[in-house]
Amino acid sequence: MLRGGVTCFNEMYFFPRSARAALDAGMRAALGIIAFEFPTAYAAMPTTTSPRAAARDALREEPLLSFCMARTRRIR
């Protein structure tokens, strides 16, 4: 992405690995904290926090990262 001129990306994957990848590359990233409307292997209830929420708490002082809410729905 950097070679193509992209300097910031938005991502909402469940796991926080992209936060570390963005920091290692020196890129800005807006990372979505996912709120599920259905139970998963990681969250039995929609209000359960995800690994991304824990990453937000640990990385909240990083100037290259911002966090936002992201929602996913089960496709029927």
Coordinates of N, CA, C and O in Angstrom, one line a residue, residues 5-62:
G5 N 1.2 4.7 -2.6 CA 0.8 6.0 -2.2 C -0.3 6.1 -1.1 O -0.7 7.1 -0.6
V6 N -0.7 4.9 -0.6 CA -1.7 4.8 0.4 C -1.0 5.1 1.8 O 0.0 4.4 2.1
T7 N -1.5 6.0 2.5 CA -0.9 6.4 3.8 C -1.7 6.0 5.0 O -1.3 6.1 6.1
C8 N -3.0 5.7 4.8 CA -3.9 5.4 5.8 C -4.9 4.3 5.3 O -5.3 4.4 4.2
F9 N -5.3 3.4 6.2 CA -6.3 2.4 5.8 C -7.3 2.2 7.0 O -7.0 2.5 8.1
N10 N -8.5 1.8 6.6 CA -9.6 1.4 7.6 C -9.8 -0.1 7.5 O -9.9 -0.6 6.5
E11 N -9.8 -0.7 8.7 CA -9.9 -2.2 8.7 C -10.8 -2.6 9.9 O -10.8 -1.9 10.9
M12 N -11.5 -3.7 9.8 CA -12.4 -4.1 10.9 C -12.3 -5.6 11.2 O -13.2 -6.2 11.7
Y13 N -11.2 -6.2 10.9 CA -11.0 -7.6 11.2 C -11.0 -7.8 12.7 O -10.6 -7.0 13.5
F14 N -11.4 -9.0 13.1 CA -11.6 -9.3 14.6 C -10.3 -9.2 15.4 O -10.3 -8.7 16.5
F15 N -9.2 -9.7 14.8 CA -8.0 -9.7 15.6 C -7.1 -8.5 15.4 O -7.2 -7.9 14.3
P16 N -6.4 -8.0 16.4 CA -5.7 -6.8 16.3 C -4.3 -6.8 15.6 O -3.5 -5.9 15.8
R17 N -4.0 -7.8 14.8 CA -2.6 -7.9 14.2 C -2.3 -6.7 13.3 O -1.2 -6.3 13.1
S18 N -3.4 -6.2 12.6 CA -3.2 -5.1 11.7 C -2.7 -3.8 12.4 O -2.0 -3.0 11.8
A19 N -3.0 -3.7 13.7 CA -2.5 -2.5 14.4 C -1.0 -2.5 14.5 O -0.3 -1.5 14.2
R20 N -0.4 -3.7 14.8 CA 1.1 -3.8 14.9 C 1.7 -3.7 13.5 O 2.7 -3.0 13.4
A21 N 1.1 -4.2 12.5 CA 1.6 -4.1 11.1 C 1.6 -2.7 10.7 O 2.6 -2.2 10.1
A22 N 0.6 -1.9 11.0 CA 0.5 -0.5 10.6 C 1.6 0.3 11.3 O 2.3 1.1 10.7
L23 N 1.8 0.0 12.6 CA 2.9 0.7 13.4 C 4.2 0.4 12.8 O 5.1 1.2 12.7
D24 N 4.5 -0.9 12.5 CA 5.8 -1.3 12.0 C 6.1 -0.7 10.7 O 7.2 -0.4 10.4
A25 N 5.1 -0.4 9.9 CA 5.2 0.2 8.6 C 5.2 1.7 8.6 O 5.5 2.4 7.6
G26 N 4.9 2.3 9.8 CA 4.8 3.7 9.9 C 3.5 4.3 9.2 O 3.5 5.4 8.8
M27 N 2.5 3.5 9.1 CA 1.2 3.9 8.5 C 0.2 4.3 9.5 O 0.2 3.8 10.6
R28 N -0.7 5.1 9.1 CA -1.9 5.5 9.9 C -3.0 4.4 9.6 O -3.1 3.9 8.5
A29 N -3.8 4.1 10.6 CA -4.8 3.1 10.4 C -6.0 3.5 11.3 O -5.8 4.0 12.5
A30 N -7.2 3.4 10.8 CA -8.5 3.5 11.6 C -9.0 2.1 11.7 O -9.3 1.4 10.8
L31 N -9.0 1.6 12.9 CA -9.3 0.2 13.2 C -10.6 0.0 13.9 O -10.9 0.6 15.0
G32 N -11.5 -0.7 13.3 CA -12.9 -0.9 13.8 C -12.9 -2.0 14.9 O -12.4 -3.1 14.8
I33 N -13.6 -1.6 16.0 CA -13.9 -2.6 17.1 C -15.2 -3.2 16.8 O -16.2 -2.5 16.7
I34 N -15.2 -4.5 16.5 CA -16.4 -5.1 16.0 C -17.4 -5.4 17.1 O -17.1 -5.9 18.2
A35 N -18.7 -5.1 16.9 CA -19.8 -5.4 17.7 C -20.7 -6.4 17.0 O -21.2 -6.1 15.9
F36 N -20.7 -7.7 17.5 CA -21.5 -8.7 16.8 C -23.0 -8.7 17.2 O -23.2 -8.3 18.4
E37 N -23.9 -9.1 16.4 CA -25.3 -9.2 16.7 C -25.6 -10.7 17.0 O -26.8 -11.0 17.1
F38 N -24.6 -11.5 17.1 CA -24.9 -12.9 17.3 C -23.7 -13.5 18.0 O -22.6 -13.0 18.0
P39 N -23.9 -14.7 18.8 CA -22.8 -15.3 19.5 C -21.7 -15.8 18.6 O -22.0 -16.3 17.5
T40 N -20.4 -15.8 19.0 CA -19.3 -16.4 18.3 C -18.5 -17.2 19.2 O -18.7 -17.2 20.4
A41 N -17.4 -17.8 18.7 CA -16.5 -18.5 19.6 C -15.8 -17.6 20.5 O -15.3 -18.0 21.6
Y42 N -15.7 -16.3 20.2 CA -15.0 -15.3 21.0 C -15.9 -14.5 21.9 O -15.4 -13.9 22.8
A43 N -17.1 -14.4 21.6 CA -18.0 -13.6 22.3 C -19.4 -14.2 22.4 O -20.1 -14.4 21.4
A44 N -19.8 -14.6 23.6 CA -21.1 -15.3 23.8 C -22.3 -14.3 23.6 O -23.4 -14.7 23.2
M45 N -22.0 -13.1 24.0 CA -23.1 -12.1 24.0 C -22.6 -10.9 23.1 O -21.4 -10.6 23.0
P46 N -23.5 -10.2 22.5 CA -23.1 -9.0 21.7 C -22.3 -8.0 22.5 O -21.6 -7.2 21.9
T47 N -22.5 -7.9 23.8 CA -21.8 -6.9 24.6 C -20.4 -7.3 25.0 O -19.7 -6.5 25.6
T48 N -20.0 -8.5 24.8 CA -18.7 -9.0 25.2 C -17.6 -8.3 24.3 O -17.8 -8.1 23.2
T49 N -16.6 -7.9 25.0 CA -15.5 -7.2 24.3 C -14.7 -8.1 23.5 O -14.5 -9.3 23.8
S50 N -14.1 -7.6 22.4 CA -13.3 -8.4 21.5 C -11.8 -8.2 21.8 O -11.4 -7.2 22.5
P51 N -10.9 -9.0 21.2 CA -9.5 -8.7 21.3 C -9.1 -7.3 20.8 O -8.1 -6.7 21.2
R52 N -9.8 -6.8 19.8 CA -9.5 -5.5 19.3 C -9.8 -4.4 20.3 O -9.0 -3.4 20.4
A53 N -10.8 -4.6 21.2 CA -11.0 -3.6 22.3 C -9.8 -3.6 23.2 O -9.4 -2.5 23.7
A54 N -9.3 -4.8 23.5 CA -8.1 -4.8 24.4 C -6.9 -4.2 23.7 O -6.1 -3.5 24.4
A55 N -6.8 -4.3 22.4 CA -5.7 -3.7 21.7 C -5.9 -2.2 21.8 O -4.9 -1.4 21.9
R56 N -7.1 -1.7 21.6 CA -7.3 -0.2 21.7 C -6.9 0.3 23.1 O -6.2 1.3 23.1
D57 N -7.2 -0.4 24.1 CA -6.7 0.0 25.4 C -5.2 0.1 25.6 O -4.7 1.0 26.1
A58 N -4.5 -0.9 25.0 CA -3.1 -0.9 25.0 C -2.4 0.1 24.1 O -1.3 0.5 24.4
L59 N -3.1 0.4 23.0 CA -2.4 1.3 22.0 C -3.1 2.6 21.8 O -2.8 3.3 20.9
R60 N -3.9 3.0 22.8 CA -4.6 4.3 22.7 C -3.8 5.5 22.6 O -4.2 6.5 22.0
E61 N -2.5 5.5 23.0 CA -1.6 6.6 22.9 C -0.8 6.7 21.6 O -0.1 7.6 21.4
E62 N -1.0 5.7 20.7 CA -0.3 5.7 19.5 C -0.8 6.7 18.5 O -2.0 6.7 18.2

